[in-house]
Amino acid sequence: MSNLSAIEMAGLAGEYWGKNDGKGFGNLFSEDAIIDHPFFTKGVSPNTVIDVLNCTVCGTTVYDGCKLINGTGDGIDDLIEMKFIDSGENSGYTPQYAGRMVIEATIKNHKFTKFEVPGYELIQYNPTSERELKEVDIGDIDTKELVKLVGQAWANNNMGLFLSLFSEKGIIYHPLFKTPITPIIAADVLNSAMNGVSIPHKPKILKGDGSGVNDTVDMYFDETGDELGYLPDNMGIMHITAKIENHKFVEFLVHGYTPTKSIFKNNTSESLKEVQEKEYAAISGNTNKQESQHLYK
């Protein structure tokens, strides 16, 4: 893989990411490379990005061009802007919108040394697509139940349930987008191309009584996936602050991931989905909570 040009490196980065080829993707970087990504509060290594993010990618990543900012493009000393269109149909329908990921990459001696990831540009990908998402009557549930259901809905790609948890004015402030997005945009762009598990910690009530009438809550979810072909050593803890009114989410503020050692490595005899089902059963009180690895104890 020596002596690749800048455009060849850009194409391979998208190819390896879309195919969940963590080894190939990682080999494009120098040993001390840093990725500045909106999901993380500070720069992280390519291996961390592979473990925490690429492990759930299950869609298409289409190379959408490369612009030379500095250098000659020979891969010796270049600065480029790459674009990739990410989409998928794991949510059970064809999304109308997709995300165009923009990455500014520094290249030294045919290796990426730094990625600066501003985030997604929103594009209409299939504007005539009809989403057939069945609304779910969730009733007047409390905040704890809302947190449980939103984790289940996201992990199971059940966007009918996910959308049912939000009010009509529901809005999401997300680090991958410059402006607020609606829940359906989150479903189209983010959930459609992922396959993994998302298990909540016990929610932290910041305001209100937890009844779901007028609450603000900090939510934390342990998230991982095995789309790399193996269970990664690291997982991400997703942090979201949510506002709830009349038993519906009205606002999400998505803070991003904290990388940490995976708790799922201890469950080698069960699939990730089996582990997830057991955890949610423990949360719901349908099984012994001692069987849960880390929740609601």
Short mmCIF file of C-alpha atoms in Angstrom, two decimals:
data_model
loop_
_atom_site.label_atom_id
_atom_site.label_comp_id
_atom_site.label_asym_id
_atom_site.label_seq_id
_atom_site.Cartn_x
_atom_site.Cartn_y
_atom_site.Cartn_z
CA MET A 1 0.00 0.00 0.00
CA SER A 2 3.03 2.24 -0.38
CA ASN A 3 3.24 5.40 -2.47
CA LEU A 4 -0.49 5.97 -2.80
CA SER A 5 -1.65 9.31 -4.14
CA ALA A 6 -3.97 11.50 -2.11
CA ILE A 7 -6.99 10.60 -4.22
CA GLU A 8 -6.19 6.88 -3.96
CA MET A 9 -5.99 7.18 -0.18
CA ALA A 10 -9.32 9.00 -0.06
CA GLY A 11 -11.02 6.31 -2.11
CA LEU A 12 -9.60 3.53 0.04
CA ALA A 13 -10.66 5.28 3.26
CA GLY A 14 -14.28 5.21 2.12
CA GLU A 15 -14.03 1.67 0.79
CA TYR A 16 -12.54 0.24 3.98
CA TRP A 17 -14.99 2.14 6.21
CA GLY A 18 -18.00 0.94 4.24
CA LYS A 19 -16.76 -2.66 4.28
CA ASN A 20 -15.93 -2.54 8.02
CA ASP A 21 -12.33 -3.39 7.20
CA GLY A 22 -10.82 -1.99 10.38
CA LYS A 23 -7.35 -3.29 9.62
CA GLY A 24 -7.28 -1.78 6.15
CA PHE A 25 -8.66 1.53 7.40
CA GLY A 26 -6.18 1.67 10.26
CA ASN A 27 -3.23 0.93 7.97
CA LEU A 28 -3.90 4.17 6.09
CA PHE A 29 -2.83 6.17 9.17
CA SER A 30 0.50 6.97 10.78
CA GLU A 31 1.15 5.54 14.24
CA ASP A 32 0.54 8.88 15.97
CA ALA A 33 -2.45 9.95 13.85
CA ILE A 34 -5.30 11.85 15.48
CA ILE A 35 -8.95 12.12 14.46
CA ASP A 36 -10.91 15.17 15.62
CA HIS A 37 -14.52 14.01 15.47
CA PRO A 38 -17.67 15.76 16.78
CA PHE A 39 -18.63 12.64 18.73
CA PHE A 40 -15.58 12.98 20.99
CA THR A 41 -14.51 15.84 23.28
CA LYS A 42 -10.88 15.50 22.20
CA GLY A 43 -8.88 13.94 19.42
CA VAL A 44 -8.84 10.14 19.39
CA SER A 45 -6.82 7.47 17.63
CA PRO A 46 -8.02 5.73 14.45
CA ASN A 47 -8.34 2.50 16.45
CA THR A 48 -10.76 4.17 18.85
CA VAL A 49 -12.87 5.42 15.96
CA ILE A 50 -12.89 1.94 14.44
CA ASP A 51 -13.86 0.31 17.75
CA VAL A 52 -16.54 2.81 18.77
CA LEU A 53 -18.03 3.93 15.45
CA ASN A 54 -17.23 1.55 12.60
CA CYS A 55 -18.36 -1.46 14.64
CA THR A 56 -22.02 -0.52 14.02
CA VAL A 57 -21.76 0.69 10.41
CA CYS A 58 -24.07 -1.43 8.25
CA GLY A 59 -24.92 0.48 5.09
CA THR A 60 -23.24 2.05 2.11
CA THR A 61 -20.41 4.57 2.02
CA VAL A 62 -20.07 6.10 -1.45
CA TYR A 63 -16.98 8.13 -2.31
CA ASP A 64 -18.17 11.57 -3.43
CA GLY A 65 -14.99 13.31 -4.46
CA CYS A 66 -11.77 14.78 -3.16
CA LYS A 67 -10.51 18.37 -3.32
CA LEU A 68 -6.84 19.25 -3.01
CA ILE A 69 -6.36 22.14 -0.59
CA ASN A 70 -2.56 22.11 -0.32
CA GLY A 71 0.19 20.06 -1.91
CA THR A 72 0.54 18.32 -5.25
CA GLY A 73 -1.70 15.33 -4.54
CA ASP A 74 1.17 12.83 -4.66
CA GLY A 75 0.62 11.75 -1.05
CA ILE A 76 3.89 13.22 0.24
CA ASP A 77 2.68 16.41 1.91
CA ASP A 78 -0.99 17.09 1.13
CA LEU A 79 -4.10 18.57 2.66
CA ILE A 80 -7.36 17.36 1.11
CA GLU A 81 -11.10 17.53 1.64
CA MET A 82 -12.92 14.24 1.13
CA LYS A 83 -16.65 13.62 0.90
CA PHE A 84 -18.60 10.40 1.35
CA ILE A 85 -22.35 9.73 1.18
CA ASP A 86 -23.56 7.42 3.95
CA SER A 87 -26.91 5.66 3.78
CA GLY A 88 -28.65 2.37 4.45
CA GLU A 89 -32.00 0.62 4.79
CA ASN A 90 -31.66 -1.14 8.14
CA SER A 91 -34.65 0.76 9.51
CA GLY A 92 -37.00 -1.12 7.19
CA TYR A 93 -37.61 1.60 4.62
CA THR A 94 -35.77 3.65 1.99
CA PRO A 95 -34.73 6.96 3.59
CA GLN A 96 -35.46 10.23 1.83
CA TYR A 97 -32.34 11.86 3.26
CA ALA A 98 -28.70 10.82 3.49
CA GLY A 99 -25.63 12.37 5.01
CA ARG A 100 -22.63 13.60 3.07
CA MET A 101 -19.69 13.24 5.43
CA VAL A 102 -17.02 15.90 5.03
CA ILE A 103 -13.46 15.18 6.21
CA GLU A 104 -10.37 17.35 5.97
CA ALA A 105 -7.31 15.09 5.94
CA THR A 106 -3.61 15.78 6.36
CA ILE A 107 -1.25 13.39 4.54
CA LYS A 108 2.47 12.92 5.18
CA ASN A 109 4.53 10.32 3.33
CA HIS A 110 1.48 8.40 2.09
CA LYS A 111 -0.16 8.16 5.51
CA PHE A 112 -3.03 10.09 7.03
CA THR A 113 -1.73 11.97 10.07
CA LYS A 114 -4.89 13.86 10.96
CA PHE A 115 -8.62 13.88 10.21
CA GLU A 116 -10.76 16.93 10.94
CA VAL A 117 -14.40 15.86 10.74
CA PRO A 118 -16.88 18.78 10.60
CA GLY A 119 -19.81 16.39 10.22
CA TYR A 120 -22.66 15.80 7.78
CA GLU A 121 -24.14 17.84 5.00
CA LEU A 122 -27.80 16.87 4.66
CA ILE A 123 -28.83 15.82 1.15
CA GLN A 124 -32.06 14.57 -0.39
CA TYR A 125 -31.12 11.09 -1.55
CA ASN A 126 -34.46 9.47 -2.40
CA PRO A 127 -36.94 12.39 -2.36
CA THR A 128 -39.86 10.32 -3.67
CA SER A 129 -39.43 7.51 -1.13
CA GLU A 130 -42.51 6.82 0.99
CA ARG A 131 -41.75 6.00 4.60
CA GLU A 132 -44.21 3.48 6.02
CA LEU A 133 -43.64 3.85 9.74
CA LYS A 134 -46.32 2.67 12.14
CA GLU A 135 -46.96 5.00 15.06
CA VAL A 136 -47.07 3.37 18.50
CA ASP A 137 -49.40 4.50 21.28
CA ILE A 138 -47.01 4.63 24.23
CA GLY A 139 -49.50 6.04 26.75
CA ASP A 140 -48.62 8.25 29.71
CA ILE A 141 -45.34 6.57 30.59
CA ASP A 142 -42.74 7.93 32.99
CA THR A 143 -39.24 9.13 32.20
CA LYS A 144 -37.54 5.85 33.07
CA GLU A 145 -39.77 4.01 30.61
CA LEU A 146 -39.15 6.62 27.91
CA VAL A 147 -35.40 6.18 28.30
CA LYS A 148 -35.73 2.41 28.06
CA LEU A 149 -37.93 2.59 24.97
CA VAL A 150 -35.73 5.05 23.10
CA GLY A 151 -32.72 2.78 23.60
CA GLN A 152 -34.67 -0.25 22.42
CA ALA A 153 -36.10 1.58 19.43
CA TRP A 154 -32.68 2.82 18.29
CA ALA A 155 -30.90 -0.50 18.73
CA ASN A 156 -33.69 -2.47 17.05
CA ASN A 157 -33.98 0.01 14.14
CA ASN A 158 -37.65 0.47 15.08
CA MET A 159 -38.16 3.99 13.81
CA GLY A 160 -41.93 3.82 14.15
CA LEU A 161 -41.47 3.49 17.90
CA PHE A 162 -38.60 5.99 17.94
CA LEU A 163 -40.69 8.70 16.29
CA SER A 164 -43.65 7.92 18.57
CA LEU A 165 -41.53 8.90 21.58
CA PHE A 166 -41.21 12.50 20.36
CA SER A 167 -43.75 15.30 20.33
CA GLU A 168 -44.61 16.98 17.04
CA LYS A 169 -42.22 19.80 17.93
CA GLY A 170 -39.42 17.39 18.87
CA ILE A 171 -35.95 18.61 17.91
CA ILE A 172 -32.46 17.12 18.13
CA TYR A 173 -29.25 19.08 18.59
CA HIS A 174 -26.61 16.72 17.23
CA PRO A 175 -22.84 17.26 16.94
CA LEU A 176 -22.74 15.83 13.41
CA PHE A 177 -25.05 18.56 12.07
CA LYS A 178 -24.54 22.33 12.06
CA THR A 179 -28.25 23.01 12.59
CA PRO A 180 -30.89 21.17 14.65
CA ILE A 181 -32.52 18.17 13.01
CA THR A 182 -35.88 16.46 13.39
CA PRO A 183 -36.27 12.89 14.67
CA ILE A 184 -37.10 11.66 11.16
CA ILE A 185 -33.81 13.07 9.85
CA ALA A 186 -32.00 11.22 12.64
CA ALA A 187 -33.81 8.07 11.55
CA ASP A 188 -33.02 8.58 7.86
CA VAL A 189 -29.36 9.55 8.14
CA LEU A 190 -28.10 7.90 11.32
CA ASN A 191 -30.22 4.86 12.19
CA SER A 192 -30.68 3.55 8.65
CA ALA A 193 -26.99 2.68 8.36
CA MET A 194 -26.34 1.15 11.78
CA ASN A 195 -26.68 -2.24 13.42
CA GLY A 196 -25.71 -2.60 17.05
CA VAL A 197 -26.84 -2.57 20.65
CA SER A 198 -27.75 0.35 22.88
CA ILE A 199 -28.39 -0.30 26.57
CA PRO A 200 -29.31 2.48 28.99
CA HIS A 201 -27.86 3.23 32.38
CA LYS A 202 -30.26 4.34 35.08
CA PRO A 203 -31.35 7.86 34.01
CA LYS A 204 -30.32 10.88 36.05
CA ILE A 205 -33.21 13.26 36.65
CA LEU A 206 -31.94 16.84 36.44
CA LYS A 207 -35.32 18.53 36.72
CA GLY A 208 -38.80 17.28 37.56
CA ASP A 209 -40.11 14.27 39.45
CA GLY A 210 -39.49 11.58 36.82
CA SER A 211 -43.18 11.24 35.99
CA GLY A 212 -42.64 12.27 32.38
CA VAL A 213 -44.82 15.37 32.69
CA ASN A 214 -42.07 17.99 32.79
CA ASP A 215 -38.63 16.48 33.21
CA THR A 216 -35.06 17.02 32.13
CA VAL A 217 -32.91 13.90 32.20
CA ASP A 218 -29.34 12.83 31.48
CA MET A 219 -29.33 9.57 29.54
CA TYR A 220 -26.33 7.29 29.07
CA PHE A 221 -26.24 4.30 26.73
CA ASP A 222 -23.60 1.59 26.38
CA GLU A 223 -23.24 1.06 22.64
CA THR A 224 -21.29 -1.34 20.45
CA GLY A 225 -21.65 -3.67 17.49
CA ASP A 226 -19.93 -6.56 15.76
CA GLU A 227 -20.03 -5.44 12.13
CA LEU A 228 -16.22 -5.53 12.10
CA GLY A 229 -16.50 -9.31 12.28
CA TYR A 230 -15.46 -9.34 15.92
CA LEU A 231 -16.37 -7.66 19.19
CA PRO A 232 -14.07 -4.64 19.67
CA ASP A 233 -12.11 -4.04 22.86
CA ASN A 234 -13.64 -0.59 23.29
CA MET A 235 -17.23 0.64 23.28
CA GLY A 236 -18.82 4.07 23.51
CA ILE A 237 -21.01 5.51 26.26
CA MET A 238 -23.43 7.86 24.53
CA HIS A 239 -24.55 10.89 26.58
CA ILE A 240 -27.78 12.69 25.75
CA THR A 241 -29.63 15.33 27.76
CA ALA A 242 -33.35 15.17 27.05
CA LYS A 243 -36.31 17.39 27.85
CA ILE A 244 -39.67 15.72 28.33
CA GLU A 245 -43.13 17.27 28.28
CA ASN A 246 -46.40 15.38 28.66
CA HIS A 247 -44.73 11.97 28.31
CA LYS A 248 -42.92 12.81 25.06
CA PHE A 249 -39.40 13.90 24.24
CA VAL A 250 -39.34 17.51 23.04
CA GLU A 251 -35.57 18.01 22.84
CA PHE A 252 -32.40 15.96 22.60
CA LEU A 253 -28.98 17.49 23.19
CA VAL A 254 -26.54 14.84 21.99
CA HIS A 255 -23.17 15.31 23.69
CA GLY A 256 -21.39 12.36 22.08
CA TYR A 257 -19.35 9.35 23.13
CA THR A 258 -16.96 8.58 25.95
CA PRO A 259 -14.73 5.70 24.81
CA THR A 260 -14.22 3.00 27.42
CA LYS A 261 -13.35 -0.68 27.71
CA SER A 262 -16.17 -2.85 26.44
CA ILE A 263 -18.32 -4.59 29.03
CA PHE A 264 -19.63 -6.91 26.33
CA LYS A 265 -16.41 -8.89 25.98
CA ASN A 266 -17.50 -10.97 28.98
CA ASN A 267 -20.50 -12.34 27.09
CA THR A 268 -18.71 -14.43 24.49
CA SER A 269 -21.25 -17.29 24.76
CA GLU A 270 -24.17 -15.08 23.71
CA SER A 271 -24.82 -12.86 20.73
CA LEU A 272 -24.97 -9.12 21.29
CA LYS A 273 -28.71 -9.10 20.67
CA GLU A 274 -29.19 -11.86 23.26
CA VAL A 275 -27.21 -9.84 25.79
CA GLN A 276 -29.30 -6.79 24.97
CA GLU A 277 -32.59 -8.67 25.40
CA LYS A 278 -31.45 -9.93 28.80
CA GLU A 279 -30.49 -6.43 29.93
CA TYR A 280 -33.82 -4.95 28.87
CA ALA A 281 -35.67 -7.79 30.55
CA ALA A 282 -33.81 -6.94 33.76
CA ILE A 283 -34.73 -3.27 33.40
CA SER A 284 -38.39 -4.20 32.87
CA GLY A 285 -38.39 -6.51 35.87
CA ASN A 286 -39.10 -9.58 33.73
CA THR A 287 -36.00 -11.40 34.93
CA ASN A 288 -33.64 -11.40 37.88
CA LYS A 289 -31.72 -8.12 37.95
CA GLN A 290 -28.67 -10.02 39.16
CA GLU A 291 -28.41 -11.39 35.61
CA SER A 292 -27.83 -7.83 34.39
CA GLN A 293 -24.18 -6.87 33.95
CA HIS A 294 -24.45 -3.24 34.97
CA LEU A 295 -27.95 -1.81 34.92
CA TYR A 296 -30.37 -0.45 37.52
CA LYS A 297 -28.60 -2.09 40.45
#
